[in-house]
Structures are given as C-alpha cells and as structure tokens.
Short mmCIF file of C-alpha atoms and ligand atoms in Angstrom, two decimals:
data_model
loop_
_atom_site.label_atom_id
_atom_site.label_comp_id
_atom_site.label_asym_id
_atom_site.label_seq_id
_atom_site.Cartn_x
_atom_site.Cartn_y
_atom_site.Cartn_z
CA MET A 1 44.59 -36.85 216.12
CA ARG A 2 47.47 -34.98 217.74
CA TYR A 3 49.79 -32.40 216.34
CA THR A 4 53.06 -30.82 217.26
CA THR A 5 54.91 -28.00 215.55
CA ALA A 6 58.50 -26.78 215.40
CA GLY A 7 60.22 -23.84 213.81
CA GLU A 8 61.23 -20.26 214.51
CA SER A 9 59.77 -17.23 212.78
CA HIS A 10 62.98 -16.47 210.88
CA GLY A 11 64.42 -19.98 210.86
CA ARG A 12 64.60 -22.21 207.81
CA ALA A 13 61.05 -23.57 207.99
CA LEU A 14 58.00 -24.39 210.08
CA VAL A 15 57.16 -28.03 210.66
CA ALA A 16 53.96 -29.77 211.76
CA ILE A 17 53.57 -33.46 212.53
CA VAL A 18 50.03 -34.77 212.76
CA SER A 19 49.81 -38.20 214.41
CA ASP A 20 46.93 -40.70 214.68
CA VAL A 21 45.46 -39.67 211.33
CA PRO A 22 43.10 -42.38 210.02
CA ALA A 23 44.07 -44.12 206.80
CA GLY A 24 42.20 -43.33 203.60
CA VAL A 25 41.58 -39.60 204.08
CA PRO A 26 41.98 -37.76 200.75
CA ILE A 27 44.66 -35.08 201.09
CA ASP A 28 45.16 -32.34 198.54
CA ALA A 29 48.21 -30.12 199.04
CA ALA A 30 46.37 -27.37 197.14
CA ALA A 31 43.62 -27.36 199.80
CA ILE A 32 46.25 -26.98 202.56
CA ASP A 33 47.83 -24.14 200.57
CA ARG A 34 44.46 -22.44 200.25
CA ASP A 35 44.14 -22.34 204.04
CA LEU A 36 47.73 -21.12 204.37
CA ALA A 37 46.92 -18.30 201.95
CA ARG A 38 43.72 -17.47 203.86
CA ARG A 39 45.81 -17.13 207.04
CA GLN A 40 48.23 -14.78 205.30
CA GLN A 41 45.50 -12.44 204.12
CA GLY A 42 43.76 -9.67 205.96
CA TYR A 43 43.72 -5.91 205.94
CA GLY A 44 46.29 -4.70 208.46
CA ARG A 45 48.89 -7.40 207.97
CA GLY A 46 52.50 -6.28 208.06
CA GLY A 47 55.53 -6.43 205.78
CA ARG A 48 56.33 -10.07 206.44
CA MET A 49 53.23 -11.26 204.65
CA ALA A 50 54.43 -9.49 201.51
CA ILE A 51 57.55 -11.66 201.64
CA GLU A 52 56.05 -15.07 202.40
CA ARG A 53 54.04 -17.27 200.00
CA ASP A 54 53.27 -20.08 202.42
CA GLN A 55 53.13 -23.44 200.68
CA VAL A 56 53.14 -26.89 202.20
CA GLN A 57 55.48 -29.70 201.40
CA ILE A 58 54.06 -33.06 202.49
CA LEU A 59 56.97 -35.20 203.68
CA SER A 60 55.21 -38.31 204.93
CA GLY A 61 51.97 -40.08 205.74
CA VAL A 62 50.31 -39.52 202.36
CA ARG A 63 50.48 -41.80 199.30
CA PHE A 64 48.69 -41.30 196.00
CA GLY A 65 46.57 -38.53 197.46
CA ALA A 66 45.39 -40.22 200.66
CA THR A 67 46.65 -40.80 204.20
CA ILE A 68 48.11 -44.22 204.98
CA GLY A 69 47.74 -44.20 208.77
CA SER A 70 51.23 -42.93 209.53
CA PRO A 71 52.17 -39.52 210.91
CA VAL A 72 51.71 -36.72 208.40
CA ALA A 73 54.75 -34.44 208.37
CA LEU A 74 54.30 -31.02 206.83
CA VAL A 75 56.91 -28.35 206.09
CA ILE A 76 56.42 -24.69 205.24
CA ALA A 77 59.59 -22.90 204.19
CA ASN A 78 60.28 -19.38 205.49
CA ARG A 79 61.23 -17.31 202.46
CA ASP A 80 62.55 -14.62 204.81
CA TRP A 81 65.14 -17.03 206.26
CA ASP A 82 67.65 -15.85 203.62
CA GLN A 83 67.79 -12.44 205.34
CA TRP A 84 68.40 -14.00 208.78
CA LEU A 85 71.05 -16.64 208.09
CA ASP A 86 73.57 -15.05 210.49
CA VAL A 87 71.03 -14.23 213.22
CA MET A 88 69.43 -17.69 213.13
CA ALA A 89 72.59 -19.74 212.46
CA VAL A 90 72.48 -23.17 214.05
CA SER A 91 76.21 -23.06 214.88
CA GLY A 92 78.96 -20.47 215.36
CA GLU A 93 79.29 -17.37 217.54
CA PRO A 94 76.25 -15.19 218.43
CA VAL A 95 75.90 -12.04 216.32
CA ASP A 96 74.64 -8.76 217.75
CA ARG A 97 72.51 -7.81 214.77
CA ALA A 98 68.82 -8.03 215.74
CA ARG A 99 69.64 -8.72 219.39
CA VAL A 100 66.72 -7.63 221.62
CA THR A 101 67.05 -6.57 225.26
CA ALA A 102 63.92 -4.41 225.74
CA PRO A 103 60.96 -6.78 226.21
CA ARG A 104 57.60 -5.77 224.69
CA PRO A 105 54.75 -5.47 227.20
CA GLY A 106 52.09 -8.01 226.30
CA HIS A 107 54.39 -10.38 224.43
CA ALA A 108 56.11 -13.54 225.65
CA ASP A 109 59.41 -11.60 225.80
CA LEU A 110 59.76 -10.90 229.53
CA PRO A 111 58.35 -14.05 231.12
CA GLY A 112 60.14 -16.06 228.43
CA VAL A 113 63.62 -14.72 229.14
CA LEU A 114 63.09 -14.92 232.91
CA ARG A 115 61.98 -18.52 232.61
CA ASN A 116 64.80 -19.57 230.25
CA ARG A 117 67.62 -17.43 231.71
CA ALA A 118 68.04 -16.05 228.18
CA SER A 119 70.13 -12.95 227.57
CA ASP A 120 68.66 -12.21 224.13
CA VAL A 121 64.88 -11.81 223.91
CA ARG A 122 65.15 -13.10 220.34
CA ASP A 123 65.65 -16.63 221.74
CA VAL A 124 62.06 -16.37 222.98
CA LEU A 125 60.32 -14.16 220.44
CA GLU A 126 61.40 -16.21 217.46
CA ARG A 127 59.26 -19.08 218.64
CA ALA A 128 56.54 -17.06 220.43
CA SER A 129 55.88 -15.22 217.15
CA ALA A 130 52.49 -15.95 215.65
CA ARG A 131 54.33 -17.13 212.55
CA GLU A 132 54.07 -20.56 214.20
CA THR A 133 50.35 -20.55 213.52
CA ALA A 134 51.05 -21.26 209.84
CA ALA A 135 52.10 -24.77 210.91
CA ARG A 136 48.89 -25.13 212.92
CA VAL A 137 46.82 -24.16 209.91
CA ALA A 138 48.57 -26.86 207.85
CA ALA A 139 47.88 -29.44 210.60
CA GLY A 140 44.30 -28.25 210.85
CA ALA A 141 43.83 -28.68 207.11
CA VAL A 142 44.48 -32.42 207.60
CA ALA A 143 41.75 -32.48 210.26
CA LYS A 144 39.45 -30.53 207.94
CA ALA A 145 40.06 -33.10 205.18
CA LEU A 146 38.74 -35.80 207.54
CA LEU A 147 35.82 -33.65 208.70
CA THR A 148 34.80 -32.95 205.10
CA GLN A 149 34.41 -36.70 204.57
CA LEU A 150 32.28 -36.85 207.74
CA GLY A 151 30.01 -34.04 206.54
CA VAL A 152 31.36 -31.31 208.83
CA ARG A 153 32.35 -27.81 207.72
CA VAL A 154 34.32 -25.39 209.90
CA LEU A 155 34.04 -21.69 209.13
CA SER A 156 34.87 -18.33 210.65
CA PHE A 157 34.01 -14.66 210.30
CA VAL A 158 35.02 -11.46 212.07
CA THR A 159 32.39 -9.56 214.07
CA ARG A 160 34.48 -6.75 215.56
CA ILE A 161 37.70 -4.85 214.95
CA GLY A 162 38.27 -2.22 217.62
CA GLU A 163 35.10 -0.12 217.83
CA ALA A 164 33.74 -1.32 214.46
CA ALA A 165 31.32 -4.20 215.00
CA LEU A 166 28.35 -6.00 213.49
CA ALA A 167 25.15 -4.87 215.28
CA THR A 168 23.85 -8.45 215.36
CA GLU A 169 25.82 -11.64 214.96
CA PRO A 170 24.58 -13.68 212.00
CA ASP A 171 23.65 -17.36 212.29
CA PRO A 172 26.65 -19.26 210.89
CA ARG A 173 24.22 -21.44 208.88
CA GLU A 174 23.08 -18.36 206.99
CA ILE A 175 26.43 -16.74 206.46
CA ASP A 176 27.45 -15.97 202.87
CA ALA A 177 30.74 -17.86 202.84
CA ASP A 178 31.81 -16.33 199.52
CA ALA A 179 31.29 -12.81 200.87
CA VAL A 180 33.42 -13.64 203.94
CA GLU A 181 36.21 -15.09 201.80
CA ALA A 182 36.06 -12.07 199.48
CA SER A 183 36.35 -9.67 202.42
CA ASP A 184 39.86 -8.69 203.53
CA VAL A 185 38.55 -8.37 207.09
CA ARG A 186 36.48 -11.63 206.91
CA CYS A 187 33.33 -9.61 207.62
CA PRO A 188 30.10 -10.54 205.81
CA ASP A 189 28.68 -6.98 205.96
CA ASP A 190 30.30 -4.56 203.49
CA SER A 191 29.56 -1.36 205.38
CA VAL A 192 30.86 -2.73 208.70
CA ALA A 193 33.88 -4.08 206.83
CA GLU A 194 34.60 -0.54 205.65
CA ASP A 195 34.40 0.70 209.27
CA MET A 196 36.78 -2.10 210.26
CA ARG A 197 39.29 -1.03 207.62
CA LYS A 198 39.00 2.56 208.86
CA ALA A 199 39.68 1.36 212.43
CA ILE A 200 42.80 -0.42 211.18
CA ASP A 201 43.92 2.64 209.18
CA ALA A 202 43.43 4.85 212.25
CA ALA A 203 45.44 2.46 214.41
CA ARG A 204 48.25 2.38 211.85
CA ALA A 205 48.30 6.19 211.63
CA ASP A 206 48.62 6.39 215.44
CA GLY A 207 51.41 3.80 215.67
CA GLU A 208 48.86 1.55 217.39
CA SER A 209 47.59 -1.99 216.94
CA VAL A 210 43.97 -3.11 217.16
CA GLY A 211 42.22 -6.31 218.25
CA GLY A 212 38.79 -7.72 217.68
CA VAL A 213 36.33 -10.58 217.91
CA PHE A 214 35.62 -13.45 215.54
CA VAL A 215 33.18 -16.35 215.38
CA VAL A 216 34.37 -19.85 214.59
CA ALA A 217 31.67 -22.43 213.94
CA ALA A 218 31.24 -26.03 212.86
CA LEU A 219 28.21 -27.15 210.83
CA GLY A 220 26.97 -30.70 210.34
CA VAL A 221 28.23 -32.05 213.66
CA VAL A 222 26.39 -35.07 215.11
CA PRO A 223 25.14 -34.99 218.72
CA GLY A 224 27.02 -36.79 221.49
CA LEU A 225 30.66 -35.99 220.66
CA GLY A 226 32.83 -35.34 223.69
CA GLY A 227 31.63 -36.46 227.10
CA TYR A 228 30.10 -35.50 230.41
CA ALA A 229 31.58 -38.20 232.65
CA GLU A 230 35.18 -37.02 232.96
CA ALA A 231 36.63 -33.53 232.99
CA ASN A 232 39.01 -34.25 230.13
CA GLN A 233 36.22 -35.46 227.84
CA ARG A 234 34.25 -32.22 227.99
CA LEU A 235 34.26 -30.70 224.55
CA ASP A 236 33.64 -27.11 225.69
CA ALA A 237 36.84 -27.28 227.76
CA ARG A 238 38.78 -28.83 224.89
CA LEU A 239 37.51 -26.36 222.30
CA GLY A 240 38.11 -23.47 224.69
CA ALA A 241 41.68 -24.55 225.42
CA ALA A 242 42.38 -25.04 221.72
CA VAL A 243 41.22 -21.54 220.77
CA LEU A 244 42.90 -19.96 223.82
CA SER A 245 46.18 -21.57 222.71
CA ILE A 246 46.29 -19.16 219.76
CA PRO A 247 48.60 -16.21 220.49
CA ALA A 248 46.76 -13.02 221.59
CA ILE A 249 43.41 -14.75 222.25
CA LYS A 250 42.27 -13.53 225.66
CA GLY A 251 38.68 -14.71 225.86
CA VAL A 252 36.45 -17.42 224.45
CA GLU A 253 32.68 -17.84 224.62
CA ILE A 254 30.54 -20.78 223.58
CA GLY A 255 27.05 -19.91 222.40
CA ASP A 256 25.67 -16.96 224.34
CA GLY A 257 28.67 -17.14 226.69
CA PHE A 258 28.87 -14.22 229.12
CA ALA A 259 25.52 -12.81 227.97
CA ALA A 260 23.76 -15.90 229.39
CA ALA A 261 24.83 -14.86 232.90
CA GLN A 262 22.40 -11.91 232.92
CA ARG A 263 19.29 -13.72 231.62
CA PRO A 264 16.81 -16.11 233.31
CA GLY A 265 17.19 -19.82 232.58
CA SER A 266 14.10 -19.95 230.38
CA LEU A 267 15.74 -17.43 228.03
CA VAL A 268 19.09 -19.20 228.02
CA HIS A 269 18.31 -22.88 227.39
CA ASP A 270 17.15 -24.17 224.03
CA PRO A 271 13.75 -25.94 223.97
CA ILE A 272 13.74 -29.55 222.74
CA VAL A 273 11.27 -30.20 219.91
CA TYR A 274 10.51 -33.31 217.87
CA GLU A 275 9.71 -32.81 214.19
CA LYS A 276 8.71 -35.88 212.21
CA GLY A 277 11.27 -36.49 209.50
CA ARG A 278 13.85 -34.11 210.95
CA GLY A 279 14.11 -35.73 214.38
CA ILE A 280 14.88 -33.87 217.58
CA VAL A 281 15.67 -30.24 216.81
CA ARG A 282 16.28 -27.02 218.73
CA PRO A 283 14.49 -23.86 217.62
CA THR A 284 17.30 -21.77 219.16
CA ASN A 285 21.03 -22.37 219.58
CA ARG A 286 21.96 -20.29 222.60
CA ALA A 287 24.08 -23.18 223.90
CA GLY A 288 26.33 -22.89 220.85
CA GLY A 289 25.83 -26.57 220.09
CA ILE A 290 27.33 -27.83 223.35
CA GLU A 291 25.40 -29.17 226.34
CA GLY A 292 26.97 -31.09 229.23
CA GLY A 293 30.37 -31.13 227.54
CA MET A 294 28.94 -32.78 224.40
CA THR A 295 27.75 -31.65 221.00
CA ASN A 296 23.94 -31.56 220.83
CA GLY A 297 23.57 -31.72 217.05
CA GLU A 298 23.23 -27.97 216.54
CA PRO A 299 26.09 -25.93 215.03
CA VAL A 300 29.04 -25.49 217.36
CA VAL A 301 29.42 -21.72 217.71
CA MET A 302 32.31 -20.06 219.51
CA ARG A 303 33.41 -16.46 219.80
CA ALA A 304 36.95 -15.37 220.61
CA ALA A 305 38.44 -12.03 221.64
CA MET A 306 41.88 -11.14 220.31
CA LYS A 307 43.87 -8.43 222.03
CA PRO A 308 45.80 -5.88 219.94
CA ILE A 309 49.21 -7.24 218.89
CA PRO A 310 51.83 -6.14 221.45
CA THR A 311 54.44 -4.88 218.98
CA LEU A 312 53.88 -1.11 218.78
CA ILE A 313 55.44 1.47 216.51
CA ARG A 314 54.98 3.93 219.40
CA PRO A 315 56.25 1.55 222.08
CA LEU A 316 55.27 1.37 225.74
CA PRO A 317 57.83 1.78 228.52
CA SER A 318 60.06 -1.18 229.20
CA VAL A 319 63.32 -1.96 230.97
CA ASP A 320 66.63 -2.83 229.33
CA LEU A 321 67.40 -6.26 230.71
CA GLU A 322 71.19 -5.60 230.69
CA THR A 323 71.23 -2.20 232.43
CA LEU A 324 67.78 -2.33 234.13
CA GLU A 325 67.39 1.29 232.91
CA PRO A 326 64.04 2.48 231.52
CA VAL A 327 63.84 2.25 227.70
CA ASP A 328 61.20 2.03 225.01
CA ALA A 329 60.07 -1.52 224.26
CA ALA A 330 61.60 -3.12 221.19
CA ARG A 331 60.03 -2.31 217.83
CA GLU A 332 59.70 -5.26 215.49
CA ARG A 333 58.09 -5.28 212.10
CA SER A 334 54.55 -6.42 212.88
CA ASP A 335 50.89 -6.44 211.94
CA VAL A 336 48.52 -3.60 212.85
CA CYS A 337 45.69 -6.13 212.99
CA ALA A 338 45.69 -9.92 212.63
CA VAL A 339 42.11 -10.72 213.70
CA PRO A 340 41.09 -12.17 210.28
CA ALA A 341 44.21 -14.38 210.31
CA ALA A 342 43.51 -15.55 213.88
CA ALA A 343 40.00 -16.59 212.79
CA VAL A 344 41.54 -18.90 210.17
CA VAL A 345 43.91 -20.33 212.81
CA ALA A 346 40.90 -20.95 215.09
CA GLU A 347 39.24 -22.95 212.29
CA ALA A 348 42.30 -25.22 212.34
CA GLU A 349 42.25 -25.59 216.13
CA VAL A 350 38.52 -26.35 216.21
CA ALA A 351 38.89 -28.82 213.33
CA LEU A 352 41.63 -30.73 215.18
CA VAL A 353 39.50 -31.01 218.34
CA LEU A 354 36.38 -32.11 216.44
CA ALA A 355 38.26 -34.59 214.25
CA THR A 356 39.67 -36.17 217.41
CA ALA A 357 36.21 -36.30 219.00
CA TYR A 358 34.87 -38.07 215.89
CA GLN A 359 37.71 -40.59 216.12
CA GLU A 360 36.88 -41.26 219.78
CA ALA A 361 33.24 -41.90 218.88
CA PHE A 362 33.58 -43.76 215.58
CA GLY A 363 37.04 -45.33 215.57
CA GLY A 364 40.17 -43.72 214.31
CA ARG A 365 42.07 -46.19 212.18
CA CYS A 366 40.55 -45.87 208.75
CA LEU A 367 38.06 -43.55 207.13
CA SER A 368 35.76 -46.27 205.74
CA ASP A 369 35.30 -47.86 209.20
CA MET A 370 34.56 -44.41 210.60
CA LEU A 371 31.98 -43.71 207.90
CA GLU A 372 30.24 -47.05 208.51
CA ALA A 373 30.12 -46.46 212.27
CA LEU A 374 28.88 -42.91 211.71
CA GLU A 375 26.06 -44.09 209.42
CA ARG A 376 24.98 -46.76 211.98
CA TYR A 377 24.93 -44.07 214.66
CA LYS A 378 22.92 -41.63 212.56
CA ASP A 379 20.46 -44.41 211.68
CA ARG A 380 19.69 -45.08 215.31
CA LEU A 381 19.00 -41.43 216.20
CA PRO A 382 15.27 -40.55 216.41
CA ARG A 383 13.89 -39.34 213.09
C1 LIG B 1 53.68 -13.64 211.47
C2 LIG B 1 54.97 -13.41 211.13
C3 LIG B 1 55.75 -12.45 211.91
C4 LIG B 1 54.89 -11.31 212.40
C5 LIG B 1 53.64 -11.75 213.12
C6 LIG B 1 53.01 -12.97 212.59
O1 LIG B 1 56.77 -12.04 211.05
P1 LIG B 1 57.94 -10.97 211.37
O2 LIG B 1 58.28 -11.15 212.81
O3 LIG B 1 59.04 -11.32 210.43
O4 LIG B 1 57.31 -9.66 211.05
O5 LIG B 1 54.46 -10.55 211.29
O6 LIG B 1 53.91 -12.02 214.46
C7 LIG B 1 53.56 -11.10 215.38
C8 LIG B 1 52.95 -9.99 215.09
C9 LIG B 1 53.86 -11.42 216.76
O7 LIG B 1 53.69 -10.55 217.60
O8 LIG B 1 54.25 -12.53 217.03
C10 LIG B 1 52.86 -14.62 210.73
O9 LIG B 1 53.36 -15.36 209.83
O10 LIG B 1 51.66 -14.70 211.03
#
C-alpha cells in the first residue's frame, strides 16, 4: 500500500491517493471522517480548527462499500479556501496580501525558500503546513480498514505535554480507549490531563507553544512481519521513518528505546516462554514488539517526541529575506499545542506501514486471499 498527498493549507482541497489497496476491504466514509475529526480535536488547537469540518469525499477505488483493487482517491475540502482565493489563485498576478518574507525559526520556511529560489515564504509554508496531515489521516484510515479485518488495532495516547507527564507509561493493552478518546489531550489519567491543559494555558498566556510525547501502538499483530535480511525490510526502520515524517516529530523510540542503553542486557531483552494453549509468549515487552527488524507477536509500541510548533505569538529573531535586515519572525495563526493531533496522524502512518507489511507476508490483491493465508500462517505457529 502506498500513498501520496497533494494540496496546500489554504488551497481548494487536500488530496490523498492510496495505491495497491487489496480488493474487498470494507470502506466506510463515516469511519474516515471519525479519524479526521479526531485529528482536528485537542486542547490547544488554533483558530483554523474552528473553521474546518474535515470530511472525506471518496472519488475512486470503492464500490458499494468496498475497495475494488484500484487506487483510492480521497479529497478533503478546505473550508477556509474562500478567504484565500486571491492569495492562492492558480492564475493571474501575485498579490501582496499575506506575503511572507521573515522565515520562522524551526519551520520549513528558510531552507524551503533557499532550496526553491522562492521570493515569498508562502510558496513553501502553504505545503509545509501540518494541514497536509489531514490527507495522511484519510489515507491511514484505508489502511486501518484493512488492519481491522486482519485483527489489528492501532491506538495512541499522550504521555507528556511540556512538563506535565504520566509518572509511568501504561501498557497499551490495558489502556482505557474510551477515556483516551474522551480526553481533549488524549491522556488516560484525568489529573495529569488537567496538568497538561494547564501547561497549554501557560504557554498560550506567554505567547509560547508547547510540545510533548505520545505513544502509538498496534495490538493483535502476528510475529514475523518485516524482515531481517535486507535493510529496507526492517520494520523498525520503516515505522521510525513513517513517524519521523510527521511535521515537528524530532525523536522516535521503539519499546524501551533510549532507556535500554543504560541497562544490562538481561534487563533489556524479553524472555521467551512457552505456555500450552497460548503458544510462545513474552512476559515483558521491552522490545516494543520488534526484534531483528520483525514483529515478534507482542504489541508494537512506539513513542514519539514532538517539538513545540515553530509559529510563535512572541516571535524569535529572523531576517527579512528582501532587505537582510533583522526582523521578528512571521506570525501566523497557529496552534499552541498539537501533540494530541500528531498522535492521531502517527496512528495513520503506523497503520500504512503495518498494512503494507501484511500485504508482503500474505498477498496483497484481495482481502479473502489475505485472510486465508493469514489463517494458514497462524495455524502453523506453535500453540
Ligand atoms: C493545521 C492547519 C493550519 C495550522 C497548523 C495545522 O492552519 P492555518 O495555517 O490556517 O492556521 O493551524 O499548522 C501549523 C501549526 C504549522 O506550523 O504548520 C491543521 O489542519 O492541522
């Protein structure tokens, strides 16, 4: 399964095309819309989210509620486009309104204009905007629809916003999914969630932004997905790249991640135990479900660090690209915190990688062939 997206933040619409989708996967536009709405939510989101009501339009690849093996094209209209018709016009003379010449430190602005020889930072920021992640979430919802049929669930929760953090990270198998969905910071613990909201309020009051950490996990994954024999098969690398491709994600860990570096091997690796009836199990999951570039049958557990969003109400120093004089960086309407939204985007990225890995292992043309191959595989695993 591959996806590509197109669309600018204030253009007419965002587009995603998902290719190599097996035939026969039930697709419900309402389920895609639910994920789009989950991405829009979160305490600390900015004014744009009050304007948009992201909803998917399925243009191709789905007939009578199921995929037909052709590319799935998805469109999400930008309601805000109406306010930007002159700025984002496809033809005609450039307009000065909303022109940006003071790049924001931390954003794509400066390297983007240097690379493209652009004179207006807007040429870069319109596409570098995290608005694009709405299209990824729609694409990921197609992957999730396949994974649901294969018995896999992808979930996420937030463990830290600024200084406010869970003291211990819960096991994703034990997480109260309803509590996470009900929380506007995607945090399963109410009192920590309150601290997180206070951290966001404090950042807003200071003209600051604030980052955080989230967990993204996949439950019900069979062992042996991915591969150890070639670099490009290794699932840890593929999952890591997918999550790092989300704007503002600066670090990714799998399982114990960096903490494993300070402990002896016997306290890092997960013992292998056989239990009659259950098969080969692992009493611990420090590996985060990945060994040797492959799933090991335990939940896949990843953690990602999101930096604070670079658009600041009290901006950092920058340089005007026309005069090369010192100026304040551009102020754009923005979010104070988008960590809960990024966690939902990471679900989509992880789902796309895992769906592809399932297709590699069990055939990718039609769902029923995949299910048969998957059952044969499960039957031959030790029980
Ligand atoms: C976003 C839409 C954007 C930003 C945000 C993410 O809308 P606008 O630019 O109209 O405010 O709110 O993007 C950023 C913060 C960024 O730095 O790229 C969205 O739909 O998620």
